[in-house]
XYZ file of N, CA, C and O in Angstrom:
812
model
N 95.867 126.156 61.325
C 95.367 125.388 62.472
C 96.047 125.870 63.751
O 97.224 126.213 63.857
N 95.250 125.844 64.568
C 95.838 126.689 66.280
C 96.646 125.519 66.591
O 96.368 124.322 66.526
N 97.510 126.014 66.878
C 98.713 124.908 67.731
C 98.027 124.816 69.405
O 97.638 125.790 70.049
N 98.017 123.706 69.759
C 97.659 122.413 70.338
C 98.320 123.283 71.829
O 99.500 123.606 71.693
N 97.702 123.656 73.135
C 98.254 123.674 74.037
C 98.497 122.960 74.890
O 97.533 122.277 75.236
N 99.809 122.724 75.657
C 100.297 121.209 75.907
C 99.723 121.838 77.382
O 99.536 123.012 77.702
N 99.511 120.515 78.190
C 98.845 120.582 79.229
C 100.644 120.944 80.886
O 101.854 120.741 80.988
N 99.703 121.426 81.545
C 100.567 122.016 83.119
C 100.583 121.057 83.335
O 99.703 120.277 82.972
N 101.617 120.731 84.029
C 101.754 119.685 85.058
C 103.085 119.938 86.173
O 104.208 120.289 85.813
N 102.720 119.703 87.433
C 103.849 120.110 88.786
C 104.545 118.616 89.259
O 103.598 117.911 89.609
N 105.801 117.872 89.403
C 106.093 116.950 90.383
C 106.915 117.687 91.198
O 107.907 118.310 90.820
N 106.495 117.611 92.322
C 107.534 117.912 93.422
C 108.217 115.779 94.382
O 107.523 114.802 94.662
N 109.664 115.995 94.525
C 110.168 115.167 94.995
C 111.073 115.113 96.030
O 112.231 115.511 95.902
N 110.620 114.641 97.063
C 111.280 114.578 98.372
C 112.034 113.194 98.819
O 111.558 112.059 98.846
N 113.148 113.562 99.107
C 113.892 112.019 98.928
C 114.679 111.856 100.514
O 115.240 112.802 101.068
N 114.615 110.915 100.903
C 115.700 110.675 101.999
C 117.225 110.306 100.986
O 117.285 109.818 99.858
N 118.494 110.821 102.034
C 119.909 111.094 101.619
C 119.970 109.550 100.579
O 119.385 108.483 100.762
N 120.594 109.823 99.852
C 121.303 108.260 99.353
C 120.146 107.280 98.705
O 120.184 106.050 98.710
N 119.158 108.071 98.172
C 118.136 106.852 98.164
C 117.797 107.157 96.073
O 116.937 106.603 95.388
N 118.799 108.152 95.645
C 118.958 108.271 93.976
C 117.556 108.980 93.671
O 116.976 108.961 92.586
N 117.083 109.674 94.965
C 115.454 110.660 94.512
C 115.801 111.824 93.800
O 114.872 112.429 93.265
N 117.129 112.335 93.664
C 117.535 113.681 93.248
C 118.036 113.329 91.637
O 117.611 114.040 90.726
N 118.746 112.455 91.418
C 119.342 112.514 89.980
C 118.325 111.360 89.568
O 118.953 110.764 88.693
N 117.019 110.676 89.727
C 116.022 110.291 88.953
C 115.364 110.967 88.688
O 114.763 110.881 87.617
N 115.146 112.131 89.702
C 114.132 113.210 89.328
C 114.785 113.452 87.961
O 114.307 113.143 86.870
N 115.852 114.002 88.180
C 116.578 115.357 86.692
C 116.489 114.329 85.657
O 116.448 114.782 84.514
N 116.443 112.918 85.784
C 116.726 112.128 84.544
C 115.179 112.144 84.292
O 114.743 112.685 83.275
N 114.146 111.416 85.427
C 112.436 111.737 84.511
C 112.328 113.228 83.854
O 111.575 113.456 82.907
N 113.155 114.213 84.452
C 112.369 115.691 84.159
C 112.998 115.277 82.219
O 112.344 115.425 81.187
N 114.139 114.863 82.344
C 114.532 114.378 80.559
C 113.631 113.973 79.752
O 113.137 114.603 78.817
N 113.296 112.421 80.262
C 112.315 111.761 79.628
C 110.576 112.615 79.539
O 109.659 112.532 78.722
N 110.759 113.385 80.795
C 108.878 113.633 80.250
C 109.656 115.138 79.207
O 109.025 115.207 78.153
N 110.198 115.671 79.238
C 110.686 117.207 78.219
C 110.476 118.555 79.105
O 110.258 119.685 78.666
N 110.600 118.139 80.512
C 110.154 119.174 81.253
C 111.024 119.874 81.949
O 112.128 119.349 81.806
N 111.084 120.959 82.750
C 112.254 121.913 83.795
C 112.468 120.905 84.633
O 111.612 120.065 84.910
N 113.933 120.936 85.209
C 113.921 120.612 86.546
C 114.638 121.485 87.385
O 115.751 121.845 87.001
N 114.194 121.899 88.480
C 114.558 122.596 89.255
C 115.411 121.824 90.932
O 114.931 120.780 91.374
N 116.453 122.397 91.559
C 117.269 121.521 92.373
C 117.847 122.913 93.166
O 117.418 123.653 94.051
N 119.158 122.827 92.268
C 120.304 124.002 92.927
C 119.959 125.681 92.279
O 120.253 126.755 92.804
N 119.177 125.402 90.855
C 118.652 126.310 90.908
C 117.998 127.632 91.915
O 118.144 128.853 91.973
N 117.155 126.513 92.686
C 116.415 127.193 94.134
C 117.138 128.110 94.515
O 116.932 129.321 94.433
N 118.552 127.222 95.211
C 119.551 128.138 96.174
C 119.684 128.872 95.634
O 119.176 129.837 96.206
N 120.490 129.407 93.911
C 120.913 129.930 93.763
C 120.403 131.627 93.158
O 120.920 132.707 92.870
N 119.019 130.954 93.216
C 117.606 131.786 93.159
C 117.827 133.516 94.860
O 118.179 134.695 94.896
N 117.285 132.359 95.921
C 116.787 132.580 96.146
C 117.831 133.718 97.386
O 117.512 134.700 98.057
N 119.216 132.913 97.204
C 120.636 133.424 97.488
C 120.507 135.011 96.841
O 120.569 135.962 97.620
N 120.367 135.185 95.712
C 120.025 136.548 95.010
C 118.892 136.702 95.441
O 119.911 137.291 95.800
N 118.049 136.795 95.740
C 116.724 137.954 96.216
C 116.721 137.791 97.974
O 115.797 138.239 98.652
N 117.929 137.064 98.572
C 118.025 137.084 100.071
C 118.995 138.523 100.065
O 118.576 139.347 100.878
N 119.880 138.845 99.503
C 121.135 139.343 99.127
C 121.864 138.714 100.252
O 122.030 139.298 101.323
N 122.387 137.281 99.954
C 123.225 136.336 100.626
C 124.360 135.826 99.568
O 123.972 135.988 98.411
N 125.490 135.328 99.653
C 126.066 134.504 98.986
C 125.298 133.641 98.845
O 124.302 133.448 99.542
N 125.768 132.822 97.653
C 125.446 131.332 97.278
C 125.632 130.106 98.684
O 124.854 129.311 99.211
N 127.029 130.462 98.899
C 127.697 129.390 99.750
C 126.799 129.742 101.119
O 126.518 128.832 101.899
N 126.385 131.062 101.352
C 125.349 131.190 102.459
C 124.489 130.745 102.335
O 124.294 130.084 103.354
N 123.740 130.637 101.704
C 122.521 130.148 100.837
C 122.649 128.560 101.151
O 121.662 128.010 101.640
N 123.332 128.115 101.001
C 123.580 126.520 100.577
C 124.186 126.020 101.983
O 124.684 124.910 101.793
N 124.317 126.394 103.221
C 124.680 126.264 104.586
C 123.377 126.456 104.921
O 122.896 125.459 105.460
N 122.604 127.403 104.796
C 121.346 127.200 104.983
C 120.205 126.336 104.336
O 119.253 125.917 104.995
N 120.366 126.114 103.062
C 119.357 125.275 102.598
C 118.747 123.676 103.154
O 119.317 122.593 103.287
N 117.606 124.034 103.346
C 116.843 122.755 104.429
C 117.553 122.292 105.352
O 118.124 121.236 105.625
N 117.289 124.084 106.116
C 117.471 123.096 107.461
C 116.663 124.066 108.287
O 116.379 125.138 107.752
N 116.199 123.802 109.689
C 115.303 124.202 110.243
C 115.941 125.190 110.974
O 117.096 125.156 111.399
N 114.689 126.534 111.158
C 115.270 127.724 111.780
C 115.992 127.428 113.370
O 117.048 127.723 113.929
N 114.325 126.412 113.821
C 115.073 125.768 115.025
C 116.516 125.263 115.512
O 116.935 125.218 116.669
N 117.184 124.883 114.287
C 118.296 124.569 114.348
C 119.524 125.740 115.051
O 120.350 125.667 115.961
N 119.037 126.962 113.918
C 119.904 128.285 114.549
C 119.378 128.451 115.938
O 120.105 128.184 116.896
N 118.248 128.844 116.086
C 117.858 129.051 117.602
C 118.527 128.316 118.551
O 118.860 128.920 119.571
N 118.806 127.121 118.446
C 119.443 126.497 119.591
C 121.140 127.312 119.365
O 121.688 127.914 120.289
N 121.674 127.183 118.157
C 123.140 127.642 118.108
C 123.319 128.994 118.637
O 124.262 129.346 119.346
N 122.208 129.833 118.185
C 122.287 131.129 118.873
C 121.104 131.992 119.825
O 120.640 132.987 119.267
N 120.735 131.766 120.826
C 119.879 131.705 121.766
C 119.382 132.878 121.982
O 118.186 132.911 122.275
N 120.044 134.007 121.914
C 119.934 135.414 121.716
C 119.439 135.968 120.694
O 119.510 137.194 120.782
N 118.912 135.561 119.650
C 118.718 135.973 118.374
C 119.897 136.157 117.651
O 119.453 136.838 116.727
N 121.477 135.986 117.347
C 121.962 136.510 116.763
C 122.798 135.017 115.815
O 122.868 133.847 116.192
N 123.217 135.510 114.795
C 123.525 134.450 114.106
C 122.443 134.913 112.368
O 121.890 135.935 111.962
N 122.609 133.577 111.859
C 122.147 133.823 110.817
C 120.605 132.766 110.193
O 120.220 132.209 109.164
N 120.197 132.982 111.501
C 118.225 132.596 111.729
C 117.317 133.305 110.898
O 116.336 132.804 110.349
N 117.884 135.149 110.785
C 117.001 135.730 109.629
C 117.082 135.569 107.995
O 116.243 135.736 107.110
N 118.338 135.208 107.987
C 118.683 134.483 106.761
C 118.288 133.569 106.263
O 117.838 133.411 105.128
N 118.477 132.651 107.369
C 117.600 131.027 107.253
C 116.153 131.055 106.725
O 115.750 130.201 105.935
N 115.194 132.305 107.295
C 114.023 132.479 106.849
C 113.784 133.480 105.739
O 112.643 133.697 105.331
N 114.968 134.162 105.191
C 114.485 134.804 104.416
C 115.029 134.148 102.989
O 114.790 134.701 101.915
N 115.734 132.999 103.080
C 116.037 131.898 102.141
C 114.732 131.310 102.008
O 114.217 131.364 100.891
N 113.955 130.628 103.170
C 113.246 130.456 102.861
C 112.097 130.495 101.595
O 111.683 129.721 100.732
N 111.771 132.354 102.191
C 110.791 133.055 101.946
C 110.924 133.381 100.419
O 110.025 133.792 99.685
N 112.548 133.051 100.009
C 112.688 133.860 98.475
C 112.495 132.354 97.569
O 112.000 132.170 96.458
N 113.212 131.226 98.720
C 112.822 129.936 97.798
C 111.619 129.970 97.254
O 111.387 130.058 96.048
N 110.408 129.866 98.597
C 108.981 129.540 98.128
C 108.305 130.662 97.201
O 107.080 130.538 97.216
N 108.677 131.542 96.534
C 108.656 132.344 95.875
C 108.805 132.355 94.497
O 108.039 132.959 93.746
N 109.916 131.609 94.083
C 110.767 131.268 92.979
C 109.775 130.356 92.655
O 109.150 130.520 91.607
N 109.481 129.230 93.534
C 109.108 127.372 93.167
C 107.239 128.379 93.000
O 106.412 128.243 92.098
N 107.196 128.897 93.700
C 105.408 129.346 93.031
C 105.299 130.124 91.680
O 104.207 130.167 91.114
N 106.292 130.681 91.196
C 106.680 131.407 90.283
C 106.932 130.796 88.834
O 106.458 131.223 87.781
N 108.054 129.351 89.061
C 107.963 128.657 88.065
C 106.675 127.617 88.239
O 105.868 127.694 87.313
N 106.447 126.924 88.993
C 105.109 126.242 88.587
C 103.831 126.891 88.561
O 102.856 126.280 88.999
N 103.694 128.210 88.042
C 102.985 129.041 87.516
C 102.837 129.006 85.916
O 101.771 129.216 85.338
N 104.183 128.683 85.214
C 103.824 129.049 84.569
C 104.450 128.118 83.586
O 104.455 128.332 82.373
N 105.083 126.865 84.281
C 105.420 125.971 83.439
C 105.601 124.526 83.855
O 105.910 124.402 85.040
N 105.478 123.361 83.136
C 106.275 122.027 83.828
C 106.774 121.854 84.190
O 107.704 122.339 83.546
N 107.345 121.222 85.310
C 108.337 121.006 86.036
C 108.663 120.418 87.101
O 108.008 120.746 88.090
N 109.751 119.372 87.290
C 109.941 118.783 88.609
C 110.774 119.214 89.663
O 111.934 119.437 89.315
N 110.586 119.341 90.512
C 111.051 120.525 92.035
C 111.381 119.562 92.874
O 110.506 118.744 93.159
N 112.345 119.469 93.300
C 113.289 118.333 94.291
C 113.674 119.509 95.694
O 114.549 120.368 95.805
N 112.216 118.906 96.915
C 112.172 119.168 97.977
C 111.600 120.543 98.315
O 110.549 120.938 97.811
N 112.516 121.463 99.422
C 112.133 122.328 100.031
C 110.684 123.022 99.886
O 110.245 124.037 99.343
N 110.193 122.012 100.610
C 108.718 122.088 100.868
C 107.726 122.237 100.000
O 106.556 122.495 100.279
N 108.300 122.037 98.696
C 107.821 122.401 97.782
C 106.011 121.681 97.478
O 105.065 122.282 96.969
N 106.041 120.441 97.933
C 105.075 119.762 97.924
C 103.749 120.583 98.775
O 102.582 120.694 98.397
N 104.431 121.134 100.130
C 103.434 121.913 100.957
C 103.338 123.253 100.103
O 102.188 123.488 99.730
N 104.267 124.152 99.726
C 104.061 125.390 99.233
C 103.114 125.180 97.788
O 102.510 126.204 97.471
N 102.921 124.054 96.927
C 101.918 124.128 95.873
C 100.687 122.944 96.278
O 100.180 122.197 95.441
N 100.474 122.953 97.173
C 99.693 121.606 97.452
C 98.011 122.065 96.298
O 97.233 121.451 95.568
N 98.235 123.661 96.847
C 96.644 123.939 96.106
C 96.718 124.054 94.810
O 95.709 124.143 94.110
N 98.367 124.069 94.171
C 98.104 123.643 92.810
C 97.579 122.740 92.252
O 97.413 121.661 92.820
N 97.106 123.017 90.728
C 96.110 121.855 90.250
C 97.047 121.105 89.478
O 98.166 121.601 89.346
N 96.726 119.643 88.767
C 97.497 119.103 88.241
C 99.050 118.946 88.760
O 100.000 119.062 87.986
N 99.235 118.596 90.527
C 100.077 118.027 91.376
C 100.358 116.652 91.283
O 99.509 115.777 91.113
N 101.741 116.457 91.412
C 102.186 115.222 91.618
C 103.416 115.394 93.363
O 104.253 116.138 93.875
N 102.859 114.427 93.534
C 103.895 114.888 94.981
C 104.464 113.025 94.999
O 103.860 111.961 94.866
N 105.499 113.297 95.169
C 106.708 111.865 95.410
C 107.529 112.017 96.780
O 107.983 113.049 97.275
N 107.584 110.828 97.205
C 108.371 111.007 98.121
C 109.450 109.212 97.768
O 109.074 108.091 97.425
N 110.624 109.711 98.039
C 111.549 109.131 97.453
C 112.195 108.140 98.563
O 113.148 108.804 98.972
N 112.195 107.026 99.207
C 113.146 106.424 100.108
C 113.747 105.173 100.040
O 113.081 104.348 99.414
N 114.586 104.861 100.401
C 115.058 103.743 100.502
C 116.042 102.960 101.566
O 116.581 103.730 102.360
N 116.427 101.347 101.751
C 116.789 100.406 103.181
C 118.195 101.553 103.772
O 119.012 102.152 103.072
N 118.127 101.547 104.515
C 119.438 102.177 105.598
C 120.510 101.401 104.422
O 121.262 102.204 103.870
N 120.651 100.033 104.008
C 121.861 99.685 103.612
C 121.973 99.786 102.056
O 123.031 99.662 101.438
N 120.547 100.066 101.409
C 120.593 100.369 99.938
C 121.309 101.870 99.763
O 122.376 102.096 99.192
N 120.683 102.548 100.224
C 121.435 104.257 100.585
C 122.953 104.090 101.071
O 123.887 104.593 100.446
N 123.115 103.347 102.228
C 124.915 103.741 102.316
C 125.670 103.121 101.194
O 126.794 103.569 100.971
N 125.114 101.954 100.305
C 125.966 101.351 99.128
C 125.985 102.650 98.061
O 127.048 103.015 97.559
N 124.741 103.298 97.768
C 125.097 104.259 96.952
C 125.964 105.426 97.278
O 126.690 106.031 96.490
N 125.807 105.636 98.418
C 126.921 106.864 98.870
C 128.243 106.480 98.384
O 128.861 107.086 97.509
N 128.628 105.471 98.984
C 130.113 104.453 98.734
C 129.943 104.295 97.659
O 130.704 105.167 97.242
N 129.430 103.751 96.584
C 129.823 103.637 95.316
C 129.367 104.643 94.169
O 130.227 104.874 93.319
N 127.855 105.415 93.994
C 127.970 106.164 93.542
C 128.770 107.643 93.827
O 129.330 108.393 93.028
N 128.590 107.744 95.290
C 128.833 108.962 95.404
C 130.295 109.310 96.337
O 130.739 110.228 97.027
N 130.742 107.824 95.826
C 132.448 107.869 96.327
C 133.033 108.265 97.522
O 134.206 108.572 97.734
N 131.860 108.216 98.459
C 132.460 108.960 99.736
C 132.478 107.425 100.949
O 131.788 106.414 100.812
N 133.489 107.704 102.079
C 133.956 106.814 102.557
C 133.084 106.577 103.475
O 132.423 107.509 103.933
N 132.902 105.163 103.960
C 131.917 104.863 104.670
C 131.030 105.295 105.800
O 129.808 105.441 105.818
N 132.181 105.513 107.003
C 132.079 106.329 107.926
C 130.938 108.147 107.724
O 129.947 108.624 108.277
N 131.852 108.546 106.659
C 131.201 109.568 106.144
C 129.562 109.355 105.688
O 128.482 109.811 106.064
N 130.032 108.391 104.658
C 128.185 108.452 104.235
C 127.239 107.756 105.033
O 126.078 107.635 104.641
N 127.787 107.090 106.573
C 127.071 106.770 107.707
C 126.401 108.368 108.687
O 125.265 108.727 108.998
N 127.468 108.828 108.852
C 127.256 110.098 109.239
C 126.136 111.000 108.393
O 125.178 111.527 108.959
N 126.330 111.082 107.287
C 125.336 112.169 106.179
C 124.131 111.374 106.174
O 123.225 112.177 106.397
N 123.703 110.359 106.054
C 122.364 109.906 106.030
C 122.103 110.431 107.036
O 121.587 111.548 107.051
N 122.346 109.865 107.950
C 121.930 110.594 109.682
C 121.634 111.940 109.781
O 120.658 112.380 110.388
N 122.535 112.663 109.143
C 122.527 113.941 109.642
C 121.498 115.062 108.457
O 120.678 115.944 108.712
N 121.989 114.545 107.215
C 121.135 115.036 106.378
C 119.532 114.471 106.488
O 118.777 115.443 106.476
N 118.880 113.335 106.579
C 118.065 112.978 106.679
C 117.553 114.088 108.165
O 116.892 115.079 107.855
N 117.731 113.973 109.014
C 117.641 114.711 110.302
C 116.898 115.830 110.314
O 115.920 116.230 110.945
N 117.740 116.322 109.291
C 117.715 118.114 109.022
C 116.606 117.841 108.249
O 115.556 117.546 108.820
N 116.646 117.876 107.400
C 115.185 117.730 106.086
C 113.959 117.427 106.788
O 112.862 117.981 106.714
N 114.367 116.392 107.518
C 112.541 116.391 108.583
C 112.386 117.396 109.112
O 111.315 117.982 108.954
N 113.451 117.972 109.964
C 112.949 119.401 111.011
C 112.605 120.172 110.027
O 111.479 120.668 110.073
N 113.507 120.477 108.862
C 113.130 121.724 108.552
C 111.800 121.750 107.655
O 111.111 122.765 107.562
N 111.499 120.550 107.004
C 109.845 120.379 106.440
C 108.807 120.148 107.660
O 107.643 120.485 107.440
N 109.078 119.680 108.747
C 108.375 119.919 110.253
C 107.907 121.640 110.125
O 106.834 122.197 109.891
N 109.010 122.028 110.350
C 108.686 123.243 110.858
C 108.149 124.100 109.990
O 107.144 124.686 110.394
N 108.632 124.413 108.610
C 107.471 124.975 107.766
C 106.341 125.055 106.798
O 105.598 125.958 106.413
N 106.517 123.461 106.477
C 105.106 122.229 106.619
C 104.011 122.116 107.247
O 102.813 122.237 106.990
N 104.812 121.795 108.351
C 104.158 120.925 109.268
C 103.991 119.701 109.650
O 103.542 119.334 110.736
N 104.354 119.032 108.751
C 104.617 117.751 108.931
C 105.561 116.682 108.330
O 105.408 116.806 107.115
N 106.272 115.900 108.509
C 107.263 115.075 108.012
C 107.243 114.626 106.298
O 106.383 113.931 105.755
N 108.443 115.241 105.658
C 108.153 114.763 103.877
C 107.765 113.219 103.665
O 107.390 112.992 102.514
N 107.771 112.167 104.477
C 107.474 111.108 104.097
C 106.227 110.688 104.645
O 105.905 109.500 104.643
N 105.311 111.827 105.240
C 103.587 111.954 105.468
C 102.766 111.139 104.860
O 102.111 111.884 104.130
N 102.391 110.052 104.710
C 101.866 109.700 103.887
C 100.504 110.259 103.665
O 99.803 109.908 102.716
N 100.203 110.981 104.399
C 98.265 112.546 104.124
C 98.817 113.248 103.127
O 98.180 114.068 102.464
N 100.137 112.952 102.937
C 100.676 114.411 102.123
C 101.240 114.029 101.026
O 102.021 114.843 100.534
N 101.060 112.828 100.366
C 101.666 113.143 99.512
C 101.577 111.622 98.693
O 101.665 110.521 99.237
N 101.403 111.859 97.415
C 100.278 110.760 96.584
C 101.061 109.331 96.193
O 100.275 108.502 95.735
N 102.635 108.814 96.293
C 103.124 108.345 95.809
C 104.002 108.129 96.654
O 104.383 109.246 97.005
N 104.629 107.272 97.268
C 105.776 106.763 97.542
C 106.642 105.347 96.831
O 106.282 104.418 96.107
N 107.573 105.633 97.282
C 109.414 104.854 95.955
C 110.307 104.631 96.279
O 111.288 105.374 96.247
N 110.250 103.500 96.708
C 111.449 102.421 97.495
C 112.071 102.236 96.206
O 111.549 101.547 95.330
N 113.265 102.884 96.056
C 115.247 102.858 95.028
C 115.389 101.708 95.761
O 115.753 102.450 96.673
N 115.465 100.434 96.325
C 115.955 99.478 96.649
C 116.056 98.648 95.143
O 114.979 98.486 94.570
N 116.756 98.346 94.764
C 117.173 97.112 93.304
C 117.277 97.932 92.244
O 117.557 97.400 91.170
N 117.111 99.177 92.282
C 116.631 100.190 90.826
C 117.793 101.133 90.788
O 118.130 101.834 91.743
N 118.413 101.102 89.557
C 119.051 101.861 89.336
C 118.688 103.429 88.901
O 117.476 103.468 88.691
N 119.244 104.623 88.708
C 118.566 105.848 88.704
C 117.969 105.801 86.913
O 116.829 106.265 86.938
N 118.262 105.504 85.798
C 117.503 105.023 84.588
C 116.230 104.677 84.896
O 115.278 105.345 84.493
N 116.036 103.153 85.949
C 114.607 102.397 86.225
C 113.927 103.311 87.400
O 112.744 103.062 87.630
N 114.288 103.907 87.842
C 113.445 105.113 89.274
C 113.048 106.311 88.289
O 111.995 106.933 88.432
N 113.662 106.491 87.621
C 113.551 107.592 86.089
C 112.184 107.187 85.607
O 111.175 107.858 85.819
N 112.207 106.198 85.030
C 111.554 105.316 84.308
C 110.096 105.285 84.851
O 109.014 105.508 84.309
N 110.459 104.920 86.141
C 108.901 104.419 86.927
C 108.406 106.140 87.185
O 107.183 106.249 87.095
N 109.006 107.244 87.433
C 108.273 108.878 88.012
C 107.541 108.945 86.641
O 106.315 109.010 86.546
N 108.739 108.916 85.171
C 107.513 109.611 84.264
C 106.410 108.630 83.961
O 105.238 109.007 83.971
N 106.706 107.524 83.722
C 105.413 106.423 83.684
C 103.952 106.578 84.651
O 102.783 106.279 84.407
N 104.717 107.279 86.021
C 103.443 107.593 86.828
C 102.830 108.761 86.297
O 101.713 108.684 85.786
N 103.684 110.240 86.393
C 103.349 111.110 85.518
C 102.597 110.687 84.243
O 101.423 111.019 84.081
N 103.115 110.126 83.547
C 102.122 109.947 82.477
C 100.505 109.238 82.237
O 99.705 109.368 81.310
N 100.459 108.607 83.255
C 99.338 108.001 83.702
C 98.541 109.058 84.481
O 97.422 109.444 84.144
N 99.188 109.470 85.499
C 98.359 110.453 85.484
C 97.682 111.791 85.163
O 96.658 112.386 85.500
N 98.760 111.991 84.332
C 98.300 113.422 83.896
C 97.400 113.297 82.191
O 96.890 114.078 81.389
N 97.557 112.251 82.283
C 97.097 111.746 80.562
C 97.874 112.203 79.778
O 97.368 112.969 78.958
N 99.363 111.965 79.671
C 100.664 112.370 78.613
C 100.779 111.261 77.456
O 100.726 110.036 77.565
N 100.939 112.004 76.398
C 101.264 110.690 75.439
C 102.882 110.450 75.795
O 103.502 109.532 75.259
């Protein structure tokens, strides 16, 4: 008897800072049996930039615009910024080519939109649900994880602005949105593959 081919399926997930969109993703990618892709990217795309990692990861999502203002002349590391880019969206078309998998951010939602069998998430949650998790999951001191929402959130819009086009929490763009307010990362887990599975028709 021919063995049974299991069906494609893409989630891409875009999360504002502190809101548990990144480690629910990797925990649904558990529960449905699928890739998940994250730091992978950088460390992808760091090798086919011929950049360090740590270069790679100073650059990751953030907008070219950003260098342009720091270096006005062209000089600095703006071609980098885009050629991180260029090796990311490369990699993320490469694996959801040819397998399952959930992809946390860098534009990933815009770079496969014309894929078939898409799931696009966008992940957010209250200004004060996000700074409790910084402070308690993610142990960093208040001040600090006041600052990183701000600043990380910031960056992630420009830089999906700019090679998007439009803001990750679009609602034209993107089929699902997920307020982490009361939910721990298990129950935000819980609720991605449950949607996934509904929609893709998964047992």
């Amino acid at each position: 008897m021919a063995e049974t081919k299991k069906k494609k399926y893409i989630i891409t997930v875009n999360r504002q800072f502190g809101s548990l969109g990144r480690p629910a993703a990797e925990k649904a990618a558990e529960l449905l049996g699928i890739e998940f892709y994250d730091r992978d990217i950088v460390e992808r795309a760091a090798k086919s930039a011929n950049i360090s990692v740590h270069e790679a990861s100073e650059l990751d999502e953030k907008p070219a615009s950003f260098f342009r203002m720091q270096y006005p002349l062209g000089m600095g590391p703006m071609g980098s910024q885009d050629a991180v880019f260029k090796a990311q969206r490369q990699f993320i078309i490469d694996r959801a080519s040819v397998e399952s998998c959930i992809i946390v951010g860098r534009c990933s939602d815009f770079i496969l939109k014309d894929m078939p069998d898409l799931l696009r998430l966008y992940i957010y949650g209250s200004y004060q649900h996000r700074l409790s998790n910084c402070v308690h999951d993610l142990h960093m001191e208040n001040k600090d994880a006041m600052r990183m929402i701000r600043s990380v959130d910031k960056a992630r819009d420009k830089f999906h602005q700019e090679y998007a086009g439009y803001l990750p929490s679009d609602r034209d763009h993107c089929d699902v949105q997920l307020s982490s307010d009361g939910l721990t990362v298990d129950e935000l887990a819980a609720m991605i593959a449950q949607i996934a599975k509904v929609k893709f028709g998964l047992n």
